[in-house]
């Protein structure tokens, strides 16, 4: 079976190595403007060096800057790119997609909405399945071109939504085949997937509340055990409660962040602070951003917090902490995130917002 | 001439020592529940030890826990207590005040409103003058009981408002006599005084954006040069612009924070960041709070940021950063600051808010 991984950052390369190890024919694609890693892996004849708890070297079959070549014949195509690159990549993929292909966006950041919108507009008769997850399979980052540091083997559980809903069984079987040691949980509501992102709950608040620390030390501290102090955890927990309240307004009983973390990493921390202090995965090395204009702000605010805020506003849910994090991020990087972010209302301008895949029993 | 200083924290003791050095008969009062310093100074026979750039020992005439004794015969009574203690202290002083006494609240934090309200209610015929400043005379803190560390000799300029306005000349003469080396500037608008507080502009934002840093290091870093990084300065500057916009809505042309700092310290920094890096006064020692439940939050938010927000709301000024700082502070210490803070509207429930001393020429 052929699989394609679109995106050669830390998450993409880690996933490609995981798929190659399962014995799949694996193609790794990088867009020409972000191809540093792809060039290095190509020069290594497709070899990827993994460091971390389980160091190894494995080999992908194809490394390419050619979209058509990457996705040709692939049963499943993983899009592992920053949220702001999803729509452009999908637009470039669209002409070459064929019926029955499955596209899994990891993490989704509410990608299902814009992608199915583009699909219906450009190729309405194409029969493909769109999947999105709330997280990546690994905690990984590029160490140097061609080498990726993977802090944990893989997550214990991953949640996905599937569109259209009748493809759920097909999607689940395929995902389980690709990640045999991970429990694949299908949540048939892409709003729940976007709302359950730990990145959104943790990253922007943690970055802002450590703004001086980050700049003063250039990120040379343990982001979790040093930065996620009791007071910072208080704010993250407050944000988490607001997120759950938003879910509730849409009929969704969302798990608390601590439960999400427990399932992902198979641990059992007593509190967020306890998790921050004891998680081996998150405390292997200095992992604080080196400056505040980092994807923890530039990606997680517009593609997670802004959709959350647009859902909160539409349902009249009061979210002072969520608003505050967005306002401060807006000032920090001089970008009108609320205007430029992924507003759910963009895709449903004249309709009330309801979850795309909400089955009638679940509907509010 | 007899002067009284009510409050024996760092600011009060520093001011008392300053007044004693000018040769005034000086009484230092501490409330019984915060009398640690007063006891120490009393055991030293009224001697105050000053450390810092200009170390010396000087002597006050009286140290007392008896309000009546402290203020009896004093021409001017300085109230140098945390904002949350102002009203209780004033209530206790009220029965013993006599005509022609002058009360100077340093810093005021919008104290004129509640104090003149109490005065009119309890002793409407009493002829006293209420003064408030936007800052203390010194950057000072208690080093150990009986010893205060003064980082700079005194401020170059201090701004005061005077109520009632016709007492301006008397107040100015008296203040200038007490602080002969400081330029006394009377701004006949107590709103401007409350809005020009550097504490409000700097402290809460600086504390919140260094929340993890503070807790992780227990405050062992230079609050200004380490904590007031370029990104943090960006947020402080954004808050400062919102504060100026609030002033503008009330016809006040407020100086920017950098100008206020220049006047206070007689320096000429190119930017806030330049000030943070180069101010000797602010970088003599680790001065970060040791935890987030510090007066930078518990005092500066309810007694400065909340009145600013109430002024902004009444005048329909958009202040997203101000609101964000208040919201995050509220979550941090689990206190409803907006409800419990000094809302200007409390004192003027049925009237539009206009500056108390705004002369007709300046009125909007």
XYZ file of C-alpha atoms in Angstrom:
728
model
C 0.000 0.000 0.000
C 1.274 3.452 -0.871
C 0.965 6.316 1.588
C 1.964 9.961 1.142
C 3.065 12.449 3.770
C 2.748 16.064 2.677
C 5.064 18.270 4.731
C 8.630 17.593 5.876
C 8.749 19.391 9.215
C 9.294 17.533 12.484
C 5.777 16.081 12.572
C 5.749 15.061 8.907
C 9.159 13.397 8.928
C 8.351 11.561 12.181
C 5.087 10.282 10.698
C 6.796 9.265 7.438
C 9.402 7.297 9.385
C 6.620 5.615 11.377
C 4.800 4.597 8.175
C 7.985 3.405 6.483
C 8.690 1.215 9.527
C 5.266 -0.424 9.109
C 6.416 -1.473 5.649
C 4.276 0.906 3.594
C 5.548 2.369 0.340
C 6.052 5.888 1.671
C 6.351 9.156 -0.271
C 7.485 12.314 1.523
C 6.607 15.634 -0.090
C 7.885 19.094 0.793
C 6.817 22.336 -0.851
C 9.826 23.838 -2.718
C 9.919 26.845 -0.376
C 10.292 24.624 2.738
C 12.431 21.821 1.357
C 15.567 21.951 3.510
C 14.755 18.684 5.258
C 13.563 17.018 2.120
C 16.864 17.883 0.379
C 18.847 16.407 3.276
C 16.767 13.205 3.336
C 17.057 12.958 -0.412
C 20.854 13.271 -0.180
C 20.753 10.484 2.422
C 18.993 8.304 -0.227
C 15.704 8.536 1.651
C 17.210 7.705 5.028
C 15.726 9.439 8.064
C 17.725 9.573 11.283
C 15.674 9.424 14.444
C 17.085 10.532 17.807
C 15.419 10.443 21.210
C 14.279 7.510 23.341
C 14.313 5.039 20.426
C 17.043 6.114 18.000
C 17.047 4.414 14.604
C 17.434 4.978 10.921
C 14.742 4.095 8.445
C 14.095 4.769 4.793
C 11.247 6.289 2.796
C 10.761 5.270 -0.837
C 10.306 8.687 -2.388
C 11.284 12.204 -1.419
C 9.842 14.733 -3.804
C 8.866 18.347 -4.412
C 6.332 17.158 -7.016
C 2.813 16.958 -5.593
C 1.535 14.761 -8.421
C 4.293 12.211 -7.905
C 3.768 12.186 -4.129
C 0.044 11.522 -4.151
C -0.193 9.338 -7.272
C -1.514 5.947 -6.221
C -1.538 6.757 -2.502
C -4.455 5.236 -0.635
C -4.083 7.718 2.179
C -2.490 11.161 2.032
C -1.423 12.747 5.311
C -1.259 16.545 5.335
C 1.183 17.502 8.094
C 1.722 21.211 7.474
C 1.117 24.347 9.537
C -2.540 25.344 9.520
C -1.807 28.463 7.449
C -0.435 26.223 4.680
C -3.328 23.756 4.547
C -5.545 25.537 2.064
C -2.764 26.346 -0.414
C -1.456 22.768 -0.298
C -4.949 21.337 -0.763
C -5.571 23.682 -3.691
C -2.400 22.387 -5.333
C -3.358 18.777 -4.632
C -6.941 19.084 -5.898
C -6.326 18.631 -9.626
C -4.472 15.355 -9.035
C -6.725 13.680 -6.499
C -8.687 10.620 -7.644
C -11.818 8.903 -6.358
C -11.553 6.889 -3.159
C -8.427 8.600 -1.870
C -8.407 9.472 1.806
C -6.884 12.728 3.090
C -5.944 12.962 6.752
C -5.075 16.405 8.104
C -2.911 16.230 11.237
C -3.604 18.218 13.268
C -6.763 19.499 11.652
C -7.317 22.879 13.314
C -10.840 22.955 11.833
C -9.511 22.185 8.328
C -12.520 20.056 7.334
C -14.658 23.116 6.785
C -12.452 25.052 4.341
C -11.269 21.888 2.563
C -14.734 20.437 1.942
C -15.808 23.931 0.846
C -12.987 24.020 -1.736
C -13.750 20.461 -2.776
C -17.418 21.197 -3.434
C -16.508 24.323 -5.341
C -13.726 22.943 -7.540
C -14.400 19.197 -7.873
C -17.923 18.533 -6.567
C -18.151 15.012 -8.004
C -14.838 13.776 -6.593
C -15.368 10.988 -4.073
C -12.737 11.513 -1.391
C -12.751 11.216 2.385
C -11.516 14.055 4.609
C -10.174 13.203 8.036
C -8.781 15.490 10.684
C -7.123 14.873 14.048
C -6.698 17.060 17.126
C -3.025 16.235 17.461
C 0.059 14.809 15.792
C 1.177 11.212 16.328
C 4.508 12.211 17.893
C 6.102 14.945 19.954
C 8.863 15.608 17.452
C 11.103 18.334 16.133
C 13.807 18.682 13.508
C 17.205 18.397 15.163
C 19.165 19.117 12.019
C 18.219 18.642 8.349
C 17.535 14.949 7.843
C 17.395 14.170 11.573
C 14.312 14.363 13.731
C 14.136 14.111 17.523
C 11.142 12.067 18.665
C 10.443 12.488 22.370
C 7.961 9.613 22.639
C 7.361 6.540 20.531
C 3.821 7.622 19.566
C 0.562 8.671 21.205
C -1.570 5.964 22.856
C -4.787 7.362 21.450
C -5.696 9.743 18.641
C -9.088 11.269 17.877
C -10.280 11.870 14.322
C -13.376 13.145 12.581
C -14.421 11.772 9.190
C -16.252 13.494 6.357
C -18.523 12.267 4.889
C -19.723 10.317 7.887
C -20.594 7.140 5.941
C -16.870 6.644 5.279
C -16.171 6.209 8.991
C -15.510 2.465 8.828
C -13.178 2.790 5.850
C -11.282 5.631 7.496
C -10.949 3.847 10.802
C -9.633 0.657 9.200
C -7.088 2.563 7.147
C -5.881 4.727 10.051
C -5.595 1.699 12.321
C -3.514 -0.044 9.673
C -1.156 2.957 9.518
C -0.899 3.332 13.302
C -1.427 -0.189 14.623
C -0.246 0.548 18.160
C -2.398 3.647 18.619
C -6.052 3.496 19.601
C -7.923 5.272 16.806
C -11.052 6.934 18.109
C -13.508 8.373 15.616
C -15.462 11.345 16.940
C -18.030 12.089 14.324
C -17.993 15.788 14.865
C -15.186 17.889 13.457
C -16.032 20.701 15.920
C -15.102 18.374 18.795
C -11.787 17.585 17.083
C -10.937 21.274 16.697
C -12.053 22.025 20.237
C -10.015 19.183 21.741
C -6.646 20.447 20.558
C -4.144 20.537 23.435
C -2.047 22.938 21.349
C -4.753 25.570 21.585
C -5.336 25.083 25.277
C -1.680 25.134 26.273
C 0.621 26.859 23.789
C -0.583 30.475 23.458
C -1.292 30.949 27.196
C 1.979 29.303 28.183
C 3.897 31.476 25.715
C 2.262 34.745 26.787
C 2.599 34.102 30.514
C 6.289 33.370 29.953
C 6.886 36.192 27.505
C 9.664 37.882 29.492
C 11.210 34.525 30.421
C 11.340 33.445 26.771
C 12.921 36.634 25.517
C 15.281 37.050 28.408
C 16.669 33.504 28.181
C 16.105 32.959 24.426
C 14.004 29.969 25.398
C 16.694 28.227 27.398
C 14.424 26.736 30.019
C 12.141 23.729 30.339
C 8.918 25.056 28.849
C 6.791 22.631 30.834
C 8.357 22.091 34.228
C 9.798 25.626 34.495
C 7.178 27.595 32.575
C 3.972 25.805 33.477
C 3.968 26.992 37.096
C 0.916 26.834 39.409
C -0.263 30.305 38.363
C 0.190 29.538 34.676
C -1.720 26.273 35.172
C -4.522 28.288 36.763
C -4.927 30.346 33.606
C -4.674 27.275 31.357
C -7.352 25.561 33.459
C -9.568 28.646 33.235
C -9.177 28.630 29.447
C -9.931 24.899 29.427
C -13.195 25.474 31.305
C -14.220 28.142 28.793
C -13.444 25.704 25.946
C -15.619 23.045 27.572
C -18.415 25.599 27.997
C -18.231 26.369 24.272
C -18.516 22.653 23.518
C -21.493 22.365 25.836
C -23.298 25.092 23.910
C -22.980 22.851 20.831
C -24.106 19.696 22.630
C -20.555 18.382 23.068
C -19.345 16.888 26.328
C -15.638 17.640 25.855
C -12.997 16.034 28.075
C -10.841 18.272 30.265
C -7.259 18.893 29.119
C -5.908 16.607 31.836
C -8.032 13.715 30.517
C -6.873 14.370 26.964
C -3.262 14.287 28.132
C -3.841 11.076 30.075
C -5.213 9.333 27.007
C -2.557 10.632 24.657
C 0.429 9.738 26.772
C -0.945 6.880 28.860
C -0.053 8.657 32.078
C -2.050 9.599 35.133
C -0.989 12.988 36.501
C -2.843 14.413 39.498
C -3.021 17.917 38.054
C -1.686 19.984 35.191
C 1.154 21.116 37.423
C 1.944 17.505 38.259
C 1.951 16.705 34.525
C 4.264 19.668 33.841
C 6.712 18.480 36.481
C 6.678 14.763 35.729
C 6.096 14.302 31.989
C 9.314 12.812 30.644
C 8.186 13.412 27.058
C 7.804 17.140 27.622
C 10.919 17.670 29.695
C 13.615 15.972 27.640
C 15.183 19.244 26.597
C 14.688 22.988 26.584
C 11.589 23.324 24.491
C 10.465 26.890 25.065
C 10.145 28.983 21.912
C 13.194 31.159 21.348
C 11.002 34.175 20.655
C 7.321 35.027 20.939
C 6.685 35.175 17.182
C 6.496 31.413 17.133
C 3.862 29.041 15.727
C 2.529 28.727 19.289
C 1.165 32.210 18.629
C 1.091 32.636 14.853
C -0.595 29.277 14.189
C -2.413 28.292 17.371
C -4.115 31.656 17.894
C -5.667 32.186 14.437
C -6.433 28.518 13.688
C -7.632 27.371 17.109
C -8.406 30.218 19.500
C -10.096 32.371 16.862
C -12.451 29.574 15.706
C -13.197 28.868 19.386
C -14.017 32.546 19.892
C -16.239 32.627 16.811
C -18.108 29.577 18.154
C -18.380 31.210 21.594
C -19.757 34.427 20.131
C -22.328 32.623 17.981
C -23.551 30.715 21.052
C -23.262 33.637 23.495
C -20.731 31.912 25.730
C -18.693 34.234 27.950
C -14.946 33.624 27.445
C -12.892 36.389 29.092
C -9.643 34.399 29.264
C -9.884 33.220 25.651
C -10.500 36.809 24.534
C -7.593 38.054 26.649
C -5.095 35.586 25.194
C -6.172 36.556 21.669
C -6.006 40.300 22.450
C -2.509 40.097 23.909
C -1.292 37.874 21.058
C -2.745 40.390 18.605
C -0.732 43.212 20.164
C 2.407 41.090 20.449
C 2.738 40.309 16.767
C 0.729 43.208 15.324
C -1.621 40.917 13.465
C -5.400 41.137 13.530
C -5.912 37.460 14.298
C -9.661 37.788 14.744
C -9.936 39.114 11.210
C -7.343 36.866 9.596
C -8.003 33.695 11.577
C -10.173 30.716 10.713
C -13.601 32.089 11.527
C -16.162 29.319 11.351
C -18.649 31.944 10.226
C -16.630 32.487 7.000
C -17.825 29.149 5.772
C -21.401 29.491 6.902
C -22.085 33.189 6.435
C -25.856 33.073 6.426
C -26.583 29.964 8.480
C -26.444 29.289 12.179
C -23.305 27.346 13.045
C -24.004 23.686 13.658
C -21.456 20.910 13.717
C -20.921 19.610 10.207
C -21.229 15.948 11.132
C -23.554 16.165 14.071
C -25.969 13.299 13.759
C -29.601 14.086 14.508
C -29.559 12.341 17.903
C -26.741 14.549 19.090
C -28.056 17.824 17.728
C -29.019 20.531 20.217
C 6.197 72.701 61.678
C 4.788 69.288 62.493
C 4.155 66.723 59.766
C 2.648 63.247 60.052
C 3.293 60.187 57.922
C 0.569 57.578 58.182
C 1.951 54.179 57.159
C 5.315 52.591 57.931
C 5.998 50.522 54.831
C 8.952 51.276 52.554
C 7.361 54.375 51.030
C 6.157 55.805 54.348
C 9.438 55.290 56.190
C 11.413 56.737 53.281
C 9.163 59.812 53.216
C 9.341 60.201 57.006
C 13.148 60.109 56.854
C 13.082 62.707 54.066
C 10.870 65.017 56.125
C 12.922 64.531 59.294
C 16.053 65.472 57.332
C 14.390 68.762 56.309
C 14.100 69.534 60.036
C 10.364 69.061 60.429
C 8.903 67.677 63.624
C 7.939 64.285 62.182
C 5.442 61.740 63.487
C 5.356 58.254 61.993
C 2.185 56.245 62.462
C 1.572 52.558 61.768
C -1.698 50.724 62.205
C -1.326 48.127 65.013
C -1.786 45.231 62.570
C 1.147 46.382 60.383
C 3.506 47.724 63.011
C 6.625 45.567 62.613
C 8.676 48.438 61.230
C 7.266 50.957 63.645
C 8.249 48.719 66.570
C 11.784 48.392 65.240
C 12.150 52.150 64.693
C 10.708 52.785 68.125
C 13.262 50.409 69.676
C 15.944 52.363 67.791
C 14.666 55.524 69.596
C 13.167 56.840 66.381
C 16.249 56.178 64.274
C 15.724 55.109 60.682
C 18.538 53.411 58.812
C 18.712 54.160 55.126
C 20.681 51.954 52.703
C 21.184 52.415 48.974
C 23.044 55.106 47.043
C 23.030 57.573 49.957
C 23.172 55.583 53.200
C 22.499 57.507 56.393
C 20.700 57.396 59.703
C 18.141 60.001 60.710
C 15.599 60.346 63.453
C 11.850 60.957 63.607
C 10.352 62.617 66.678
C 7.451 60.299 67.288
C 6.644 56.717 66.352
C 3.141 55.790 67.362
C 0.215 53.441 66.880
C -2.123 56.192 68.101
C -3.775 58.049 65.242
C -4.795 60.996 67.394
C -1.254 61.516 68.670
C 0.179 61.245 65.158
C -2.038 63.821 63.503
C -2.481 66.219 66.446
C -1.074 69.583 65.423
C 0.251 68.359 62.056
C -0.036 70.916 59.271
C 0.185 68.219 56.630
C -0.667 64.543 56.995
C 0.763 62.160 54.411
C -1.180 58.938 53.880
C 1.287 56.384 52.506
C -0.655 53.136 52.730
C -1.801 50.578 50.170
C -4.895 51.737 48.302
C -7.058 49.075 49.970
C -6.174 50.611 53.355
C -6.924 54.249 52.477
C -10.612 54.367 53.316
C -10.306 52.569 56.671
C -7.395 54.774 57.725
C -9.242 57.936 56.694
C -12.333 56.793 58.574
C -10.224 56.391 61.710
C -8.579 59.791 61.187
C -11.812 61.673 60.542
C -12.922 62.301 64.166
C -9.562 63.887 65.026
C -8.984 66.095 62.000
C -9.212 69.866 62.519
C -9.829 72.788 60.189
C -7.026 73.831 57.846
C -5.200 70.504 57.963
C -3.915 69.209 54.639
C -4.049 65.498 53.743
C -1.778 64.251 50.979
C -2.431 60.706 49.699
C 0.647 59.189 48.045
C 0.044 57.612 45.640
C -3.600 58.538 45.335
C -5.048 55.806 43.126
C -8.219 57.886 42.726
C -8.535 58.340 46.516
C -9.929 61.885 46.274
C -13.333 60.591 45.282
C -14.044 58.185 48.157
C -12.324 60.424 50.718
C -14.226 63.599 49.863
C -17.407 61.485 49.748
C -16.732 60.271 53.316
C -15.803 63.778 54.397
C -19.044 65.273 53.111
C -21.043 62.502 54.722
C -19.389 62.472 58.148
C -17.978 65.955 58.706
C -19.412 68.203 55.991
C -18.354 71.467 57.657
C -14.705 70.469 58.212
C -12.326 72.661 56.210
C -9.540 70.379 55.054
C -7.602 70.063 51.813
C -7.248 66.699 50.037
C -4.223 66.156 47.829
C -3.272 63.085 45.848
C -0.187 62.187 43.814
C 0.371 59.687 41.020
C 3.525 58.302 42.597
C 5.642 58.047 45.729
C 8.631 60.313 46.327
C 11.127 57.435 46.409
C 11.717 53.999 44.955
C 12.072 52.329 48.343
C 11.495 49.056 50.137
C 11.921 47.700 53.636
C 15.225 45.826 53.862
C 14.693 44.637 57.411
C 12.555 46.115 60.198
C 13.857 49.608 60.888
C 15.953 49.752 57.705
C 14.738 50.945 54.337
C 16.549 50.665 51.016
C 16.145 53.811 48.913
C 17.203 53.279 45.311
C 17.199 56.951 44.324
C 17.459 60.152 46.324
C 13.957 61.316 45.341
C 11.913 61.993 42.209
C 12.695 65.112 40.190
C 9.044 65.941 39.673
C 5.778 64.909 41.279
C 2.257 65.627 40.120
C -0.590 66.345 42.547
C -4.245 67.255 42.387
C -5.833 69.478 45.043
C -9.393 69.480 46.363
C -10.967 71.950 46.748
C -9.317 73.764 43.883
C -9.109 77.156 45.627
C -6.600 75.623 48.046
C -4.103 75.035 45.228
C -1.695 77.780 46.248
C -1.654 76.720 49.882
C -1.130 73.064 48.938
C 1.650 73.842 46.491
C 3.532 76.001 49.000
C 3.278 73.360 51.698
C 4.311 70.466 49.441
C 7.244 72.447 48.044
C 8.388 73.171 51.605
C 8.304 69.438 52.391
C 10.051 68.404 49.185
C 12.251 71.386 48.316
C 14.334 69.574 45.717
C 11.380 68.140 43.809
C 9.423 70.103 41.255
C 5.815 70.104 42.518
C 3.358 70.242 39.649
C -0.306 70.787 40.426
C -2.639 69.208 37.885
C -6.062 70.386 38.820
C -7.794 67.234 37.825
C -7.676 64.178 40.032
C -8.621 61.943 37.080
C -5.363 62.915 35.388
C -3.440 62.026 38.547
C -5.046 58.580 38.731
C -4.549 58.031 35.031
C -0.883 59.033 35.125
C 0.194 56.330 37.537
C 3.249 54.461 36.226
C 2.403 51.647 38.663
C -0.802 50.929 36.788
C 0.802 51.091 33.382
C 3.782 48.897 34.225
C 3.243 46.590 37.217
C 0.291 44.323 36.363
C 1.299 43.746 32.726
C 4.937 43.174 33.666
C 3.901 40.699 36.375
C 1.495 38.741 34.169
C 3.848 38.515 31.198
C 6.518 37.178 33.549
C 4.223 34.903 35.514
C 6.159 31.702 34.868
C 9.505 33.470 35.288
C 8.454 34.859 38.694
C 7.209 31.566 40.044
C 9.979 29.483 38.592
C 12.768 31.678 39.984
C 10.887 33.007 43.050
C 11.532 36.479 41.685
C 15.294 36.119 41.481
C 15.801 38.193 38.387
C 16.013 41.848 37.481
C 12.357 42.762 37.031
C 13.157 45.621 34.676
C 16.155 44.685 32.565
C 15.321 40.944 32.470
C 11.525 41.064 32.589
C 10.723 44.159 30.565
C 11.792 42.625 27.247
C 10.869 44.056 23.820
C 7.654 42.012 23.614
C 6.638 42.959 27.144
C 7.339 46.623 26.311
C 5.062 46.240 23.292
C 2.147 45.239 25.526
C 2.947 47.984 28.052
C 3.039 50.527 25.243
C -0.289 49.248 23.905
C -1.814 49.629 27.371
C -0.303 53.095 27.617
C -1.979 54.142 24.346
C -5.335 52.879 25.630
C -4.817 54.882 28.829
C -4.082 58.027 26.803
C -7.216 57.389 24.726
C -9.285 57.216 27.925
C -7.794 60.542 29.012
C -8.600 62.061 25.651
C -12.263 61.089 26.034
C -12.274 63.237 29.198
C -10.476 66.157 27.585
C -7.096 65.253 29.091
C -3.903 65.331 27.062
C -1.972 62.746 29.110
C 1.787 62.297 28.692
C 3.095 58.935 27.476
C 4.676 56.637 30.062
C 8.148 57.376 28.713
C 7.643 61.110 29.298
C 6.396 60.479 32.823
C 9.494 58.383 33.529
C 11.776 61.054 32.067
C 10.318 63.708 34.348
C 10.324 61.539 37.448
C 13.879 60.324 37.152
C 15.483 63.121 35.131
C 16.658 60.657 32.506
C 16.240 60.498 28.777
C 15.752 56.933 27.563
C 15.123 56.321 23.877
C 12.395 53.760 24.492
C 10.822 51.777 27.288
C 13.225 48.937 26.532
C 16.148 51.351 26.727
C 14.802 52.584 30.084
C 14.448 48.993 31.326
C 18.038 48.225 30.378
C 19.688 51.413 31.583
C 17.780 52.689 34.624
C 20.186 52.354 37.544
C 17.377 53.038 40.036
C 15.336 50.081 38.792
C 18.182 47.623 38.404
C 20.006 47.853 41.708
C 18.794 44.443 42.835
C 16.389 41.641 42.038
C 13.083 43.428 42.338
C 10.631 41.002 40.770
C 7.768 39.920 43.005
C 8.421 36.550 44.617
C 4.940 35.364 43.725
C 2.062 36.638 41.612
C -0.242 37.437 44.553
C 1.643 40.661 45.081
C 0.455 44.252 45.406
C 1.401 44.700 41.715
C -1.746 42.665 41.108
C -3.831 42.928 44.295
C -3.461 46.726 44.571
C -2.673 48.046 41.099
C -5.441 46.132 39.320
C -8.459 47.071 41.509
C -7.332 50.625 42.355
C -5.903 51.694 39.005
C -6.849 49.414 36.115
C -10.445 48.956 37.277
C -11.107 52.727 37.598
C -9.486 53.148 34.166
C -11.816 50.498 32.765
C -14.847 52.122 34.364
C -13.837 55.442 32.791
C -13.295 53.724 29.427
C -16.698 52.037 29.551
C -18.503 55.246 30.467
C -16.870 57.023 27.527
C -17.089 54.084 25.084
C -13.334 53.794 24.616
C -12.124 50.428 23.288
C -9.458 48.977 25.591
C -8.766 45.311 24.734
C -5.364 45.154 26.420
C -6.592 46.808 29.621
C -9.502 44.370 29.750
C -7.181 41.418 29.107
C -4.804 42.310 31.921
C -7.749 42.642 34.312
C -9.311 39.348 33.151
C -6.091 37.378 33.562
C -5.378 38.987 36.957
C -8.922 38.085 38.008
C -8.342 34.419 37.192
C -4.879 34.409 38.746
C -5.970 35.434 42.219
C -9.624 34.364 42.069
C -10.874 37.824 42.923
C -13.575 39.697 41.054
C -11.555 42.883 40.695
C -14.115 44.592 38.495
C -16.720 44.197 41.216
C -14.454 44.863 44.179
C -12.238 47.524 42.654
C -12.515 51.295 42.827
C -15.222 51.912 40.275
C -15.585 55.612 39.644
C -19.275 54.971 39.041
C -19.706 53.888 42.691
C -19.328 57.479 43.732
C -21.449 58.955 40.992
C -24.141 56.335 40.494
C -26.672 58.472 38.702
C -24.524 61.118 37.065
C -22.286 61.044 34.038
C -18.646 60.845 35.085
C -16.872 64.160 34.793
C -13.583 65.064 36.359
C -14.146 66.388 39.838
C -11.913 69.422 39.493
C -12.202 70.066 35.831
C -12.366 73.829 35.438
C -14.893 75.154 32.961
C -12.223 76.092 30.391
C -10.948 72.525 30.250
C -14.288 70.778 30.264
C -15.223 68.750 27.206
